[in-house]
Short mmCIF file of C-alpha atoms in Angstrom, two decimals:
data_model
loop_
_atom_site.label_atom_id
_atom_site.label_comp_id
_atom_site.label_asym_id
_atom_site.label_seq_id
_atom_site.Cartn_x
_atom_site.Cartn_y
_atom_site.Cartn_z
CA MET A 464 82.49 30.42 -18.94
CA ALA A 465 82.80 33.82 -17.31
CA PRO A 466 82.06 36.76 -19.60
CA VAL A 467 84.88 38.87 -21.00
CA PHE A 468 85.06 42.35 -19.53
CA TYR A 469 87.55 45.19 -19.65
CA GLN A 470 89.77 45.57 -16.61
CA ASP A 471 91.57 48.66 -17.93
CA SER A 472 90.57 51.61 -15.76
CA GLU A 473 92.75 54.17 -17.56
CA ILE A 474 89.94 55.52 -19.75
CA GLY A 475 87.62 55.74 -16.77
CA GLU A 476 90.22 57.64 -14.78
CA MET A 477 90.55 60.13 -17.65
CA PHE A 478 86.77 60.64 -17.56
CA ARG A 479 86.90 61.41 -13.82
CA LYS A 480 89.32 64.30 -14.37
CA LEU A 481 87.23 66.03 -17.05
CA GLY A 482 84.73 68.83 -16.53
CA ARG A 483 81.06 68.58 -17.48
CA GLN A 484 81.52 69.58 -21.12
CA GLY A 485 84.56 67.38 -21.52
CA ARG A 486 82.67 64.42 -20.13
CA ARG A 487 79.79 64.98 -22.55
CA GLU A 488 82.14 65.10 -25.51
CA PHE A 489 83.88 62.01 -24.16
CA LEU A 490 80.62 60.05 -23.99
CA ASP A 491 79.56 61.29 -27.44
CA ILE A 492 82.44 59.26 -28.88
CA THR A 493 80.47 56.10 -28.07
CA LYS A 494 77.83 57.08 -30.65
CA THR A 495 80.27 57.06 -33.57
CA ASP A 496 83.09 54.66 -32.66
CA TRP A 497 81.82 51.21 -31.72
CA ASP A 498 85.17 49.78 -30.67
CA LEU A 499 85.82 52.71 -28.36
CA ALA A 500 82.26 52.44 -27.08
CA GLU A 501 83.06 48.99 -25.70
CA ARG A 502 86.34 50.11 -24.14
CA ILE A 503 84.79 53.22 -22.62
CA GLY A 504 81.81 51.28 -21.25
CA GLY A 505 84.01 48.62 -19.70
CA SER A 506 86.40 51.13 -18.20
CA LEU A 507 83.65 53.32 -16.75
CA GLY A 508 82.12 50.21 -15.19
CA ILE A 509 85.41 49.48 -13.45
CA VAL A 510 85.64 52.99 -11.93
CA PHE A 511 81.90 53.59 -11.44
CA HIS A 512 82.31 53.47 -7.65
CA LYS A 513 84.84 56.31 -7.88
CA LEU A 514 82.67 58.68 -9.93
CA ASP A 515 80.99 61.69 -8.37
CA ASP A 516 77.19 61.98 -8.49
CA GLU A 517 77.20 63.97 -11.72
CA GLY A 518 79.49 61.47 -13.45
CA ARG A 519 77.28 58.58 -12.41
CA ARG A 520 74.16 60.36 -13.66
CA MET A 521 75.77 61.01 -17.05
CA VAL A 522 76.82 57.37 -17.44
CA LEU A 523 73.42 56.01 -16.42
CA GLU A 524 71.69 58.46 -18.74
CA LEU A 525 73.74 57.11 -21.67
CA VAL A 526 72.90 53.54 -20.66
CA ARG A 527 69.18 54.33 -20.65
CA GLN A 528 69.47 56.00 -24.06
CA GLU A 529 71.21 52.95 -25.51
CA LEU A 530 68.67 50.55 -24.05
CA LYS A 531 66.02 52.25 -26.19
CA GLY A 532 67.92 51.30 -29.36
CA GLU A 533 69.72 48.33 -30.87
CA ASP A 534 73.41 49.23 -30.48
CA LEU A 535 74.25 48.32 -26.90
CA ARG A 536 78.02 47.95 -26.99
CA PHE A 537 78.73 50.60 -24.36
CA THR A 538 75.92 49.34 -22.12
CA LYS A 539 76.89 45.68 -22.38
CA MET A 540 80.50 46.26 -21.40
CA PHE A 541 79.50 48.69 -18.67
CA GLY A 542 77.13 46.09 -17.21
CA LEU A 543 79.67 43.28 -17.32
CA SER A 544 82.32 45.44 -15.67
CA VAL A 545 80.24 47.21 -13.03
CA SER A 546 79.04 43.81 -11.80
CA ARG A 547 82.62 43.02 -10.79
CA ILE A 548 82.92 46.07 -8.56
CA PHE A 549 79.35 45.91 -7.24
CA HIS A 550 80.69 45.12 -3.78
CA ARG A 551 82.65 48.40 -3.82
CA LEU A 552 79.62 50.57 -4.58
CA ASP A 553 77.79 52.44 -1.86
CA ASN A 554 74.15 51.55 -1.40
CA GLU A 555 72.97 54.41 -3.60
CA GLY A 556 75.21 53.25 -6.42
CA ARG A 557 73.99 49.68 -6.01
CA ARG A 558 70.36 50.77 -6.12
CA SER A 559 70.94 52.75 -9.32
CA VAL A 560 72.46 49.72 -11.04
CA LEU A 561 69.76 47.34 -9.82
CA GLU A 562 67.07 49.76 -10.97
CA LEU A 563 68.43 49.44 -14.52
CA ALA A 564 68.36 45.65 -14.17
CA ARG A 565 64.70 45.80 -13.18
CA GLU A 566 63.93 48.06 -16.14
CA ASP A 567 65.60 45.97 -18.85
CA HIS A 568 66.17 42.20 -18.97
CA ARG A 569 69.26 42.58 -21.19
CA PHE A 570 71.05 44.70 -18.63
CA ALA A 571 69.93 42.28 -15.92
CA TYR A 572 71.58 39.46 -17.86
CA TRP A 573 74.87 41.32 -18.24
CA ILE A 574 75.28 42.27 -14.58
CA SER A 575 73.88 39.18 -12.86
CA GLN A 576 76.62 36.63 -13.49
CA GLY A 577 79.30 38.99 -12.22
CA MET A 578 77.27 39.75 -9.09
CA GLY A 579 77.01 36.01 -8.46
CA ILE A 580 80.77 35.60 -8.83
CA MET A 581 81.45 38.49 -6.44
CA PHE A 582 78.61 37.63 -4.04
CA HIS A 583 81.00 36.39 -1.35
CA LYS A 584 82.54 39.88 -1.15
CA LEU A 585 79.26 41.68 -0.48
CA ASP A 586 78.24 42.97 2.92
CA ASP A 587 74.89 41.99 4.42
CA GLU A 588 73.00 44.85 2.78
CA GLY A 589 74.53 44.12 -0.61
CA ARG A 590 73.59 40.46 -0.33
CA ARG A 591 70.05 41.39 0.62
CA MET A 592 69.76 43.55 -2.50
CA VAL A 593 71.04 40.80 -4.78
CA LEU A 594 68.78 38.18 -3.22
CA GLU A 595 65.79 40.45 -3.79
CA LEU A 596 66.70 40.53 -7.48
CA VAL A 597 66.87 36.72 -7.50
CA LYS A 598 63.26 36.62 -6.30
CA GLU A 599 62.08 39.20 -8.83
CA SER A 600 63.81 38.15 -12.07
CA GLU A 601 64.14 34.71 -13.62
CA ILE A 602 67.01 35.90 -15.82
CA SER A 603 68.89 37.36 -12.87
CA ALA A 604 68.21 34.31 -10.74
CA GLY A 605 69.71 32.06 -13.40
CA MET A 606 72.82 34.12 -14.09
CA ILE A 607 73.47 34.85 -10.41
CA GLY A 608 73.21 31.10 -9.84
CA TYR A 609 75.70 30.50 -12.63
CA GLY A 610 78.11 32.99 -11.12
CA MET A 611 77.83 31.50 -7.64
CA GLY A 612 78.46 28.07 -9.13
CA ILE A 613 81.74 29.28 -10.64
CA LEU A 614 82.98 30.24 -7.17
CA PHE A 615 81.36 27.35 -5.27
CA ALA A 616 84.68 25.50 -4.96
CA GLU A 617 86.24 28.50 -3.21
CA SER A 618 83.21 29.36 -1.05
CA ASP A 619 83.25 28.85 2.70
CA LEU A 620 80.69 26.65 4.45
CA GLU A 621 78.28 29.52 5.09
CA GLY A 622 78.40 30.58 1.44
CA ARG A 623 77.84 27.03 0.26
CA ARG A 624 74.85 26.55 2.53
CA LEU A 625 73.32 29.77 1.30
CA THR A 626 73.84 28.69 -2.31
CA ILE A 627 72.28 25.27 -1.75
CA ASP A 628 69.32 26.82 0.08
CA LEU A 629 68.72 29.17 -2.86
CA ALA A 630 68.90 26.21 -5.25
CA LYS A 631 66.23 24.40 -3.23
CA THR A 632 63.80 27.30 -3.46
CA ASN A 633 64.45 28.79 -6.92
CA MET A 634 64.54 26.48 -9.94
CA HIS A 635 65.98 29.10 -12.30
CA PHE A 636 68.84 29.72 -9.89
CA ALA A 637 69.30 25.97 -9.35
CA HIS A 638 69.39 25.07 -13.05
CA TRP A 639 72.17 27.48 -13.96
CA PHE A 640 74.05 26.88 -10.71
CA LEU A 641 74.27 23.19 -11.59
CA VAL A 642 75.15 23.92 -15.21
CA SER A 643 78.11 26.04 -14.08
CA LEU A 644 79.38 23.20 -11.87
CA SER A 645 80.17 21.24 -15.05
CA ASN A 646 83.26 23.46 -15.26
CA THR A 647 84.26 23.36 -11.60
CA PHE A 648 82.98 20.13 -10.00
CA LEU A 649 86.36 18.44 -9.92
CA ARG A 650 87.82 21.39 -8.02
CA ILE A 651 85.23 21.09 -5.24
CA ASP A 652 86.33 19.24 -2.13
CA GLU A 653 84.60 16.09 -0.88
CA ASP A 654 82.22 17.91 1.49
CA GLY A 655 81.16 20.33 -1.24
CA ARG A 656 80.50 17.53 -3.73
CA LYS A 657 78.42 15.74 -1.14
CA MET A 658 76.25 18.84 -0.74
CA VAL A 659 75.66 18.96 -4.50
CA LEU A 660 74.75 15.27 -4.72
CA GLU A 661 72.42 15.60 -1.74
CA LEU A 662 70.71 18.46 -3.60
CA ALA A 663 70.27 16.21 -6.64
CA LYS A 664 68.67 13.53 -4.46
CA GLU A 665 65.93 15.95 -3.42
CA SER A 666 64.72 16.82 -6.91
CA GLU A 667 64.35 14.79 -10.10
CA ILE A 668 64.52 17.99 -12.14
CA LEU A 669 67.79 19.06 -10.55
CA ALA A 670 69.26 15.60 -10.85
CA LYS A 671 68.61 15.68 -14.59
CA ASN A 672 70.67 18.87 -14.87
CA ILE A 673 73.83 17.18 -13.63
CA GLY A 674 73.45 13.84 -15.39
CA PHE A 675 75.66 14.58 -18.39
CA TRP A 676 78.67 15.93 -16.54
CA LEU A 677 78.42 13.30 -13.80
CA GLY A 678 78.81 10.76 -16.58
CA ARG A 679 81.69 12.74 -18.04
CA PHE A 680 83.54 12.80 -14.71
CA PHE A 681 82.42 9.34 -13.56
CA HIS A 682 85.94 7.88 -13.68
CA GLU A 683 87.20 10.68 -11.42
CA LEU A 684 84.57 10.30 -8.70
CA SER A 685 85.26 8.59 -5.39
CA SER A 686 83.82 5.12 -4.74
CA GLU A 687 81.12 6.57 -2.50
CA GLU A 688 80.23 9.20 -5.10
CA LYS A 689 79.96 6.53 -7.79
CA ARG A 690 77.55 4.54 -5.63
CA THR A 691 75.45 7.67 -5.05
CA VAL A 692 75.36 8.47 -8.77
CA LEU A 693 74.39 4.91 -9.72
CA GLU A 694 71.63 4.97 -7.09
CA LEU A 695 70.34 8.24 -8.56
CA ALA A 696 70.42 6.71 -12.03
CA LYS A 697 68.13 3.89 -10.92
CA ARG A 698 65.28 6.19 -9.99
CA ASN A 699 65.70 9.28 -12.14
CA GLU A 700 64.97 8.92 -15.84
CA GLY A 701 66.25 12.37 -16.79
CA LEU A 702 69.61 11.86 -15.08
CA THR A 703 69.79 8.32 -16.49
CA ASN A 704 69.35 9.48 -20.08
CA GLU A 705 71.92 12.26 -19.82
CA MET A 706 74.39 10.13 -17.92
CA GLY A 707 74.04 7.24 -20.34
CA LEU A 708 74.78 9.52 -23.28
CA SER A 709 77.84 10.94 -21.54
CA VAL A 710 79.28 7.70 -20.16
CA GLY A 711 79.00 6.08 -23.59
CA ARG A 712 80.85 8.97 -25.14
CA PHE A 713 83.74 8.70 -22.69
CA PHE A 714 83.57 4.96 -21.98
CA HIS A 715 87.08 4.49 -23.40
CA GLU A 716 88.49 6.59 -20.53
CA LEU A 717 87.18 4.27 -17.79
CA SER A 718 89.18 1.62 -15.98
CA SER A 719 88.33 -2.06 -16.49
CA GLU A 720 86.42 -2.17 -13.21
CA GLU A 721 84.50 0.98 -14.07
CA LYS A 722 83.66 -0.42 -17.51
CA ARG A 723 82.18 -3.54 -15.91
CA THR A 724 80.14 -1.41 -13.49
CA VAL A 725 78.69 0.62 -16.35
CA LEU A 726 77.94 -2.45 -18.49
CA GLU A 727 76.08 -4.04 -15.58
CA LEU A 728 74.00 -0.88 -15.23
CA ALA A 729 73.26 -1.03 -18.96
CA LYS A 730 71.97 -4.58 -18.53
CA ARG A 731 69.63 -3.58 -15.69
CA ASN A 732 68.41 -0.15 -16.78
CA GLN A 733 66.63 0.13 -20.12
CA LYS A 734 66.73 3.93 -20.36
CA PHE A 735 70.41 4.07 -19.50
CA ALA A 736 71.09 1.28 -22.00
CA GLN A 737 69.31 3.14 -24.78
CA TRP A 738 71.40 6.32 -24.56
CA PHE A 739 74.58 4.58 -23.50
CA GLY A 740 74.40 2.23 -26.48
CA TYR A 741 73.73 5.07 -28.87
CA SER A 742 76.77 7.13 -27.87
CA LEU A 743 79.02 4.11 -27.33
CA GLY A 744 78.41 2.94 -30.88
CA GLU A 745 79.76 6.25 -32.15
CA ARG A 746 82.94 5.95 -30.06
CA PHE A 747 83.58 2.20 -30.34
CA HIS A 748 86.71 2.82 -32.42
CA LYS A 749 88.34 4.55 -29.45
CA LEU A 750 88.19 1.48 -27.19
CA ASP A 751 91.27 -0.65 -26.58
CA ASN A 752 91.15 -4.40 -27.23
CA GLU A 753 89.99 -5.23 -23.70
CA GLY A 754 87.19 -2.67 -23.85
CA ARG A 755 86.01 -3.93 -27.24
CA LYS A 756 86.03 -7.49 -25.98
CA MET A 757 83.91 -6.60 -22.95
CA VAL A 758 81.38 -4.71 -25.04
CA LEU A 759 81.12 -7.34 -27.80
CA GLU A 760 80.75 -10.13 -25.26
CA LEU A 761 77.79 -8.36 -23.68
CA ALA A 762 76.37 -7.60 -27.11
CA ARG A 763 76.53 -11.27 -28.14
CA ARG A 764 74.86 -12.39 -24.94
CA ALA A 765 72.22 -9.72 -25.25
CA LYS A 766 71.23 -10.80 -28.75
CA VAL A 767 69.92 -14.07 -27.42
CA SER A 768 68.71 -12.72 -24.11
CA LEU A 769 65.03 -12.34 -23.30
CA GLU A 770 65.65 -9.25 -21.19
CA ASP A 771 64.18 -6.11 -22.70
CA SER A 772 67.01 -3.94 -21.43
CA ASP A 773 69.60 -6.11 -23.21
CA ARG A 774 67.75 -6.00 -26.52
CA VAL A 775 67.32 -2.25 -26.34
CA TRP A 776 70.99 -1.73 -25.51
CA VAL A 777 72.19 -3.88 -28.40
CA SER A 778 69.81 -2.32 -30.92
CA HIS A 779 71.14 1.15 -30.17
CA PHE A 780 74.75 -0.04 -30.03
CA ILE A 781 74.52 -1.73 -33.42
CA ASN A 782 72.62 1.12 -35.00
#
C-alpha cells in the first residue's frame, strides 16, 4: 500500500511568501503543535522544488534537528511528500534530499517508496542518482523496489526491463518489488506477467517470495501461466510451501477442473500437500458439495495408500 502523504500545497505556498523572520516563526509552530507539524511538513515537501535557496536551507535544517530526536512528524511527512515531486527538483535539490537519506535510514525509508513510484518520470540524471542509492542502501533498495512494483503494470517495456534487471542483481530490491506485485499482478498484461514468472524461474529465493499470491490468484491465471506455476512448484520448496498454504485457503474459489489439478499436485508433492492440507482443513466448511466430495474421496483413498505424500496430506487435512 502506498504511504499517505499530504497533497495540499496551500501551507507551503504561504511559507514561500513570508520573509526570513516569518518563516522561522512558521517553522517554530512544528515544535509545539504536532498535528500542524505533519501538515506543514507534507505541504513543504510538495512545494520544495519551488522554494528559494534560503527556504530550502531552513527546511532541511529543521529536518536535521528533528532527526536527532524522537518526534519526527514534520520530517516523516516532508519525506513522504518530497519523494513525489523528486522528478521536479533540480539536481542540487535532489542531492540535498539524497544526502539526508544517506545520513539517516528513517528518512531513507520515507522517501524511497515514493521515488520508486515516480521513477518513470525522472530524467537520466535523476535515475542515475536513485540507482546509486539502490546500490548504497538496503532500506532504499527495498522501498524503491516496492514503489517500482506498484507502477510495474503501467510501465513501458524499457521501464520493465530496467526493473527486472535490478531485481536480478539486488535481492533487497527484488524481494520488495515482488511483494508489491501481490497488489497489482492481475493488472499486469500477459507480457509483463511472463517477465515476472521468468524472473522467478531464475532464483529459488525470488520464487519463494511470490508463492503465496500466485496461489491466491491461481484461478485467475491463464492456462500457460498455471503450467509455469505448477512447474515452479515441483522444484522450489519455498514457493511450494507458500503456494500450498494459499491455494488451500482459497480452494473453494477454484473451478472443478482447477480443483482436480491442485488435488493431483497434492498427491505428487509432499511439501505442497503438507501446507495445502493444513489450510484446506481450516476452510473446508466453505466448499460446496462437489468440492467436499472431491476432497473426501482423495482423503479416503489416501488413508489406505502407501504413498508418503498422500499420508502427509491427509494427516494435515484431518488435523
